[in-house]
Amino acid sequence: MTVLDTRTLGRATLARQLLLDRADMPALDAVAHLCGLQAHEPQEPFIGLWSRLRAFEPGTLSDLLVERRVVRTHLMRRTVHLVTADDVLAWRARHDAMLRQRVLGVYRRDLDGVDLDELAVAGREAMADGEPRTMAELTRAVADHWPEVAPRALGEMLIAALVPMAQLPPRGLWRTKGGVRNLPLSTWLGREPDPSDTADSDPVGQLLLRRYLAAHGPAATADLRAWSGLAGLPAAVAAARAELVSFRDERGRELLDLPDAPRPDPDTPAPVRFLPAFDNAILGYQDRGRIIDDDHRGLSVAGERVVLVDGRVAATWTVEEDTVVARPLRRFSRAERAEVAEEGRAMAAFLSDKASERVRVEAL
């Protein structure tokens, strides 16, 4: 079985994540291709798409949210993602059990004795009037049934797990601040999520597997589990295996992939890219060594924005008084420093609507 080294896997990741060459595709298609964008921080998806699309205009993504073609919702790993309406309706039921278990992992003691099916019914009844609610408003509406239970536990279970919810605009619009107001997906989109498919071959799991590999492959089942929060999708992998190809990484793990997916030459030049916090290209794997050194792995879960140089995380970046500030994690060559500065100027212009192109690349 062919062994793919770290650099080869890194170049494959950049190609699948639209980071090797900016893509000429509509924002909606990019959100779908990427299997959604991590969106806990509302402005980060705009940065993620700007770094991936050749002619991205942030207003187009805001329009997609207002037009209900993309949705902010809890999904993979119980984190807030920006996903297409079609995908969330197709995928949500497959995530239901995982979402419940993730909330229970935090609030099991608080929710001891609470019948979750009864809680779901109460939550749906409270939302039946079609009025958006904050978590606090929803928990007040059901609190009479469980007066001794911590409101936060009830709210997290309802909004993140039991009742599929959309976070409504203006939350998530470009340069707009807004608190979280929730509405059931079925109300916001006018369609119920697809029912759970109980077939042994796990057809929805197979769809998730193929879509994940298209955006992240080649990858191990442990990587698939880390991205989705689901338990490796063993039935789906078994059912789809004949259609897939296999490799090994340098640790000996089996990597699965789509036969015709891009796997560029490891010497393919990789341009500098500025990534948002919690980007898919890093969080989409259990083994993140293809793109970030183990010494810096903690940055990926600390909310740090990072800079890719030659395809790997080589700096963090922030914005200070309309100036993009890059802080290297290793020594840059003169050419690398110049390329980081050039991309930083473009990022500053994007974030400031061309009012500033200031950038500072600090010393190591």
Short mmCIF file of C-alpha atoms in Angstrom, two decimals:
data_model
loop_
_atom_site.label_atom_id
_atom_site.label_comp_id
_atom_site.label_asym_id
_atom_site.label_seq_id
_atom_site.Cartn_x
_atom_site.Cartn_y
_atom_site.Cartn_z
CA MET A 1 0.00 0.00 0.00
CA THR A 2 1.40 3.40 -1.02
CA VAL A 3 2.72 5.51 1.85
CA LEU A 4 1.90 9.22 1.68
CA ASP A 5 4.33 11.43 3.57
CA THR A 6 3.35 14.50 5.55
CA ARG A 7 4.16 16.95 2.76
CA THR A 8 2.07 15.00 0.24
CA LEU A 9 -0.87 14.93 2.64
CA GLY A 10 -0.46 18.64 3.27
CA ARG A 11 -0.62 19.46 -0.42
CA ALA A 12 -3.71 17.27 -0.80
CA THR A 13 -5.36 19.11 2.08
CA LEU A 14 -4.57 22.50 0.53
CA ALA A 15 -6.02 21.39 -2.80
CA ARG A 16 -9.24 20.01 -1.28
CA GLN A 17 -9.62 23.05 0.99
CA LEU A 18 -9.29 25.49 -1.96
CA LEU A 19 -6.09 26.87 -0.43
CA LEU A 20 -3.62 25.83 -3.12
CA ASP A 21 -5.32 27.99 -5.73
CA ARG A 22 -8.18 30.37 -5.07
CA ALA A 23 -11.28 28.91 -6.69
CA ASP A 24 -13.68 30.46 -9.17
CA MET A 25 -16.90 29.26 -7.57
CA PRO A 26 -19.92 30.88 -5.93
CA ALA A 27 -19.86 31.22 -2.15
CA LEU A 28 -22.78 28.79 -1.80
CA ASP A 29 -20.91 26.10 -3.74
CA ALA A 30 -17.80 26.70 -1.64
CA VAL A 31 -19.73 26.29 1.63
CA ALA A 32 -21.17 23.04 0.29
CA HIS A 33 -17.80 21.75 -0.97
CA LEU A 34 -16.15 22.45 2.39
CA CYS A 35 -18.96 20.60 4.23
CA GLY A 36 -19.68 23.84 6.06
CA LEU A 37 -17.48 26.34 7.88
CA GLN A 38 -16.87 26.44 11.61
CA ALA A 39 -18.71 29.59 12.69
CA HIS A 40 -18.63 29.91 16.47
CA GLU A 41 -17.04 33.32 15.86
CA PRO A 42 -19.53 34.95 13.47
CA GLN A 43 -17.07 36.89 11.26
CA GLU A 44 -14.56 34.06 10.72
CA PRO A 45 -16.35 32.36 7.78
CA PHE A 46 -15.92 35.55 5.74
CA ILE A 47 -12.15 35.36 6.24
CA GLY A 48 -12.18 31.66 5.40
CA LEU A 49 -13.97 32.23 2.11
CA TRP A 50 -11.87 35.29 1.18
CA SER A 51 -8.74 33.13 1.50
CA ARG A 52 -10.28 30.46 -0.75
CA LEU A 53 -12.26 32.27 -3.46
CA ARG A 54 -10.86 34.48 -6.18
CA ALA A 55 -13.66 37.04 -6.29
CA PHE A 56 -15.35 36.76 -2.92
CA GLU A 57 -17.61 39.62 -1.86
CA PRO A 58 -18.70 39.39 1.80
CA GLY A 59 -22.16 40.72 1.01
CA THR A 60 -22.89 37.57 -0.98
CA LEU A 61 -22.50 35.41 2.11
CA SER A 62 -24.67 37.76 4.16
CA ASP A 63 -27.31 37.54 1.41
CA LEU A 64 -27.20 33.74 1.54
CA LEU A 65 -27.95 33.85 5.27
CA VAL A 66 -30.83 36.30 4.84
CA GLU A 67 -32.20 34.29 1.91
CA ARG A 68 -32.08 31.13 4.07
CA ARG A 69 -29.80 29.29 1.64
CA VAL A 70 -27.12 28.87 4.31
CA VAL A 71 -27.79 28.42 8.02
CA ARG A 72 -25.90 28.85 11.29
CA THR A 73 -26.61 25.81 13.44
CA HIS A 74 -25.09 23.31 15.87
CA LEU A 75 -23.89 20.31 13.91
CA MET A 76 -20.45 18.70 13.65
CA ARG A 77 -18.80 18.22 17.06
CA ARG A 78 -21.72 20.20 18.60
CA THR A 79 -20.09 23.39 17.39
CA VAL A 80 -21.80 26.15 15.44
CA HIS A 81 -21.29 25.68 11.72
CA LEU A 82 -22.36 27.61 8.66
CA VAL A 83 -23.83 25.02 6.30
CA THR A 84 -26.10 25.01 3.29
CA ALA A 85 -29.80 24.58 3.95
CA ASP A 86 -29.85 21.38 1.89
CA ASP A 87 -26.97 19.87 3.85
CA VAL A 88 -28.31 20.62 7.31
CA LEU A 89 -31.68 19.11 6.43
CA ALA A 90 -30.03 16.00 5.00
CA TRP A 91 -27.44 15.55 7.78
CA ARG A 92 -29.08 16.70 10.98
CA ALA A 93 -30.86 13.50 12.01
CA ARG A 94 -27.61 11.53 11.62
CA HIS A 95 -26.06 13.85 14.24
CA ASP A 96 -28.93 13.78 16.75
CA ALA A 97 -27.61 11.06 19.06
CA MET A 98 -24.11 12.55 19.07
CA LEU A 99 -25.45 16.00 19.91
CA ARG A 100 -27.41 14.62 22.87
CA GLN A 101 -24.38 12.76 24.18
CA ARG A 102 -22.13 15.80 23.81
CA VAL A 103 -24.51 17.95 25.85
CA LEU A 104 -24.91 15.19 28.44
CA GLY A 105 -21.14 14.98 28.66
CA VAL A 106 -21.21 18.48 30.13
CA TYR A 107 -24.58 18.59 31.91
CA ARG A 108 -25.34 14.95 32.80
CA ARG A 109 -25.57 15.67 36.53
CA ASP A 110 -27.80 18.71 35.99
CA LEU A 111 -30.12 16.78 33.69
CA ASP A 112 -30.34 13.66 35.86
CA GLY A 113 -33.99 12.67 36.04
CA VAL A 114 -35.08 14.87 33.12
CA ASP A 115 -36.96 12.94 30.43
CA LEU A 116 -35.33 14.29 27.29
CA ASP A 117 -38.27 13.36 25.07
CA GLU A 118 -40.58 15.36 27.34
CA LEU A 119 -38.13 18.25 27.28
CA ALA A 120 -38.08 18.15 23.47
CA VAL A 121 -41.90 18.26 23.34
CA ALA A 122 -41.97 21.20 25.74
CA GLY A 123 -39.36 23.03 23.68
CA ARG A 124 -41.23 22.50 20.43
CA GLU A 125 -44.46 23.68 22.01
CA ALA A 126 -42.75 26.83 23.28
CA MET A 127 -41.42 27.56 19.79
CA ALA A 128 -44.67 26.72 17.96
CA ASP A 129 -45.72 30.37 17.74
CA GLY A 130 -42.92 31.05 15.24
CA GLU A 131 -41.27 33.73 17.37
CA PRO A 132 -37.45 33.67 17.57
CA ARG A 133 -36.12 33.25 21.10
CA THR A 134 -32.85 33.56 22.91
CA MET A 135 -31.74 30.65 25.04
CA ALA A 136 -32.82 32.52 28.19
CA GLU A 137 -36.27 33.15 26.76
CA LEU A 138 -36.70 29.53 25.77
CA THR A 139 -35.59 28.18 29.13
CA ARG A 140 -37.99 30.53 30.92
CA ALA A 141 -40.78 29.14 28.76
CA VAL A 142 -40.13 25.56 29.90
CA ALA A 143 -38.73 26.17 33.40
CA ASP A 144 -42.05 25.52 35.18
CA HIS A 145 -41.75 21.84 34.21
CA TRP A 146 -38.25 21.50 35.71
CA PRO A 147 -37.89 24.25 38.31
CA GLU A 148 -34.95 22.57 40.06
CA VAL A 149 -32.83 22.12 36.92
CA ALA A 150 -30.16 24.67 36.01
CA PRO A 151 -31.55 26.81 33.17
CA ARG A 152 -28.28 26.62 31.22
CA ALA A 153 -28.48 22.83 31.09
CA LEU A 154 -32.06 22.93 29.79
CA GLY A 155 -31.21 25.55 27.20
CA GLU A 156 -28.10 23.84 25.90
CA MET A 157 -29.92 20.54 25.55
CA LEU A 158 -32.85 22.12 23.74
CA ILE A 159 -30.95 24.37 21.36
CA ALA A 160 -27.86 22.27 20.64
CA ALA A 161 -29.49 18.85 20.57
CA LEU A 162 -33.21 18.24 20.97
CA VAL A 163 -34.79 20.82 18.67
CA PRO A 164 -32.86 21.46 15.43
CA MET A 165 -32.39 25.23 15.45
CA ALA A 166 -31.16 27.97 13.17
CA GLN A 167 -29.43 31.06 14.54
CA LEU A 168 -31.14 33.93 12.77
CA PRO A 169 -29.67 37.03 11.14
CA PRO A 170 -28.40 39.58 11.96
CA ARG A 171 -26.19 37.07 13.78
CA GLY A 172 -23.45 36.12 11.34
CA LEU A 173 -23.86 38.98 8.86
CA TRP A 174 -20.82 40.89 7.65
CA ARG A 175 -19.68 43.56 10.10
CA THR A 176 -22.87 43.17 12.09
CA LYS A 177 -23.16 42.35 15.75
CA GLY A 178 -26.23 40.55 17.01
CA GLY A 179 -27.14 38.22 19.80
CA VAL A 180 -28.23 34.64 19.21
CA ARG A 181 -31.93 34.28 18.43
CA ASN A 182 -33.12 30.78 17.60
CA LEU A 183 -35.92 29.35 15.49
CA PRO A 184 -36.56 25.70 14.60
CA LEU A 185 -35.03 24.74 11.27
CA SER A 186 -38.40 23.52 10.09
CA THR A 187 -39.90 26.97 10.67
CA TRP A 188 -36.99 28.97 9.26
CA LEU A 189 -36.51 26.80 6.16
CA GLY A 190 -40.10 25.68 5.66
CA ARG A 191 -39.00 22.03 5.56
CA GLU A 192 -38.49 19.38 8.19
CA PRO A 193 -35.05 17.75 8.45
CA ASP A 194 -34.93 14.44 6.64
CA PRO A 195 -35.94 11.53 8.90
CA SER A 196 -33.28 9.23 10.25
CA ASP A 197 -32.44 6.35 7.88
CA THR A 198 -32.07 3.12 9.84
CA ALA A 199 -30.64 1.02 6.99
CA ASP A 200 -27.64 -1.08 8.04
CA SER A 201 -25.54 0.44 5.26
CA ASP A 202 -25.96 3.94 6.78
CA PRO A 203 -26.64 5.85 3.54
CA VAL A 204 -26.38 9.28 5.19
CA GLY A 205 -23.12 8.21 6.78
CA GLN A 206 -21.86 7.18 3.34
CA LEU A 207 -22.77 10.60 1.99
CA LEU A 208 -20.93 12.28 4.86
CA LEU A 209 -17.90 10.05 4.25
CA ARG A 210 -17.70 10.91 0.55
CA ARG A 211 -18.25 14.61 1.14
CA TYR A 212 -15.65 14.63 3.90
CA LEU A 213 -13.04 12.92 1.72
CA ALA A 214 -13.74 15.35 -1.14
CA ALA A 215 -12.91 18.25 1.19
CA HIS A 216 -10.32 16.65 3.52
CA GLY A 217 -8.98 13.40 2.10
CA PRO A 218 -6.94 11.29 2.12
CA ALA A 219 -7.91 10.68 5.74
CA ALA A 220 -8.22 7.99 8.39
CA THR A 221 -11.49 7.06 10.06
CA ALA A 222 -10.10 8.71 13.20
CA ASP A 223 -9.89 11.96 11.24
CA LEU A 224 -13.48 11.54 10.07
CA ARG A 225 -14.51 11.02 13.69
CA ALA A 226 -12.60 14.10 14.85
CA TRP A 227 -14.26 16.26 12.20
CA SER A 228 -17.82 15.06 12.63
CA GLY A 229 -17.99 13.99 16.26
CA LEU A 230 -19.61 10.76 15.05
CA ALA A 231 -18.19 7.38 15.96
CA GLY A 232 -16.14 6.70 12.84
CA LEU A 233 -19.14 5.65 10.71
CA PRO A 234 -18.02 1.99 10.53
CA ALA A 235 -21.10 0.75 8.63
CA ALA A 236 -20.78 3.54 6.09
CA VAL A 237 -17.06 2.89 5.61
CA ALA A 238 -17.69 -0.84 5.14
CA ALA A 239 -20.45 -0.20 2.61
CA ALA A 240 -18.45 2.36 0.61
CA ARG A 241 -15.02 0.72 0.84
CA ALA A 242 -15.17 -0.92 -2.61
CA GLU A 243 -15.53 2.55 -4.19
CA LEU A 244 -12.56 4.00 -2.31
CA VAL A 245 -8.78 3.75 -2.56
CA SER A 246 -6.44 3.20 0.37
CA PHE A 247 -3.04 4.52 1.39
CA ARG A 248 -0.90 4.56 4.52
CA ASP A 249 0.56 7.53 6.32
CA GLU A 250 4.02 7.49 7.87
CA ARG A 251 2.52 6.31 11.17
CA GLY A 252 1.03 3.26 9.45
CA ARG A 253 -2.59 4.41 9.64
CA GLU A 254 -4.87 3.45 6.76
CA LEU A 255 -6.05 6.49 4.80
CA LEU A 256 -9.17 6.36 2.64
CA ASP A 257 -9.83 8.53 -0.38
CA LEU A 258 -11.95 9.04 -3.46
CA PRO A 259 -10.22 7.56 -6.51
CA ASP A 260 -10.23 10.67 -8.67
CA ALA A 261 -9.70 13.32 -5.98
CA PRO A 262 -6.67 15.63 -6.38
CA ARG A 263 -3.40 14.54 -4.78
CA PRO A 264 -0.89 17.12 -6.03
CA ASP A 265 2.83 16.59 -6.31
CA PRO A 266 4.38 17.36 -2.91
CA ASP A 267 6.65 19.94 -4.54
CA THR A 268 3.71 21.99 -5.82
CA PRO A 269 4.26 25.59 -4.65
CA ALA A 270 1.90 26.63 -1.85
CA PRO A 271 1.06 30.34 -1.51
CA VAL A 272 0.80 32.19 1.79
CA ARG A 273 -2.73 32.01 3.19
CA PHE A 274 -4.25 33.78 6.20
CA LEU A 275 -6.75 31.46 7.94
CA PRO A 276 -9.53 32.33 10.37
CA ALA A 277 -9.87 30.95 13.88
CA PHE A 278 -10.90 27.27 14.08
CA ASP A 279 -10.44 26.69 10.36
CA ASN A 280 -11.52 23.40 8.75
CA ALA A 281 -8.09 22.83 7.27
CA ILE A 282 -6.76 22.25 10.79
CA LEU A 283 -9.74 21.10 12.89
CA GLY A 284 -10.87 18.61 10.25
CA TYR A 285 -8.36 15.98 11.42
CA GLN A 286 -7.39 13.96 14.44
CA ASP A 287 -3.80 13.94 13.19
CA ARG A 288 -3.15 17.58 12.28
CA GLY A 289 0.52 17.04 11.55
CA ARG A 290 -0.04 17.40 7.82
CA ILE A 291 -0.48 21.16 8.31
CA ILE A 292 0.60 22.14 11.84
CA ASP A 293 3.57 21.06 13.97
CA ASP A 294 2.80 19.22 17.21
CA ASP A 295 4.50 22.03 19.13
CA HIS A 296 1.84 24.44 17.86
CA ARG A 297 -1.18 22.13 17.89
CA GLY A 298 -2.70 24.02 20.81
CA LEU A 299 -3.16 27.07 18.59
CA SER A 300 -5.82 25.19 16.65
CA VAL A 301 -8.16 25.00 19.63
CA ALA A 302 -7.22 28.31 21.25
CA GLY A 303 -8.97 30.49 18.68
CA GLU A 304 -5.75 31.81 17.14
CA ARG A 305 -5.84 32.93 13.53
CA VAL A 306 -2.87 31.42 11.68
CA VAL A 307 -0.78 32.01 8.58
CA LEU A 308 0.24 29.21 6.24
CA VAL A 309 3.70 29.52 4.70
CA ASP A 310 4.76 26.77 2.30
CA GLY A 311 1.61 24.93 3.30
CA ARG A 312 2.17 24.84 7.05
CA VAL A 313 1.20 26.96 10.03
CA ALA A 314 4.13 29.36 10.43
CA ALA A 315 2.66 32.42 12.16
CA THR A 316 -0.34 33.77 14.01
CA TRP A 317 -2.08 37.00 13.06
CA THR A 318 -4.33 39.64 14.55
CA VAL A 319 -5.68 43.06 13.61
CA GLU A 320 -4.59 46.08 15.63
CA GLU A 321 -5.91 49.52 14.67
CA ASP A 322 -6.58 48.50 11.04
CA THR A 323 -3.11 46.93 10.81
CA VAL A 324 -2.71 43.22 10.14
CA VAL A 325 0.01 41.97 12.47
CA ALA A 326 1.73 38.65 11.73
CA ARG A 327 3.80 37.00 14.46
CA PRO A 328 6.11 34.28 13.11
CA LEU A 329 6.47 30.91 14.81
CA ARG A 330 9.73 30.23 12.96
CA ARG A 331 12.37 32.26 11.15
CA PHE A 332 11.25 33.51 7.71
CA SER A 333 13.44 33.92 4.67
CA ARG A 334 13.40 37.34 3.04
CA ALA A 335 11.13 36.00 0.28
CA GLU A 336 8.73 34.44 2.79
CA ARG A 337 8.54 37.64 4.82
CA ALA A 338 7.76 39.59 1.65
CA GLU A 339 5.01 37.15 0.64
CA VAL A 340 3.45 37.25 4.12
CA ALA A 341 3.49 41.05 3.99
CA GLU A 342 1.88 41.10 0.54
CA GLU A 343 -0.95 38.77 1.55
CA GLY A 344 -1.32 40.68 4.82
CA ARG A 345 -1.83 43.92 2.90
CA ALA A 346 -4.57 42.26 0.86
CA MET A 347 -6.19 40.96 4.05
CA ALA A 348 -6.08 44.42 5.62
CA ALA A 349 -7.75 45.89 2.57
CA PHE A 350 -10.47 43.25 2.67
CA LEU A 351 -11.22 43.74 6.35
CA SER A 352 -11.25 47.54 6.10
CA ASP A 353 -13.09 47.84 2.76
CA LYS A 354 -9.84 49.14 1.23
CA ALA A 355 -9.44 51.86 3.84
CA SER A 356 -6.15 50.37 5.05
CA GLU A 357 -3.40 48.19 3.62
CA ARG A 358 -1.22 48.38 6.71
CA VAL A 359 0.65 45.24 7.70
CA ARG A 360 3.43 44.47 10.16
CA VAL A 361 5.43 41.26 10.16
CA GLU A 362 7.10 41.09 13.54
CA ALA A 363 10.45 39.58 14.36
CA LEU A 364 10.56 36.01 15.62
#
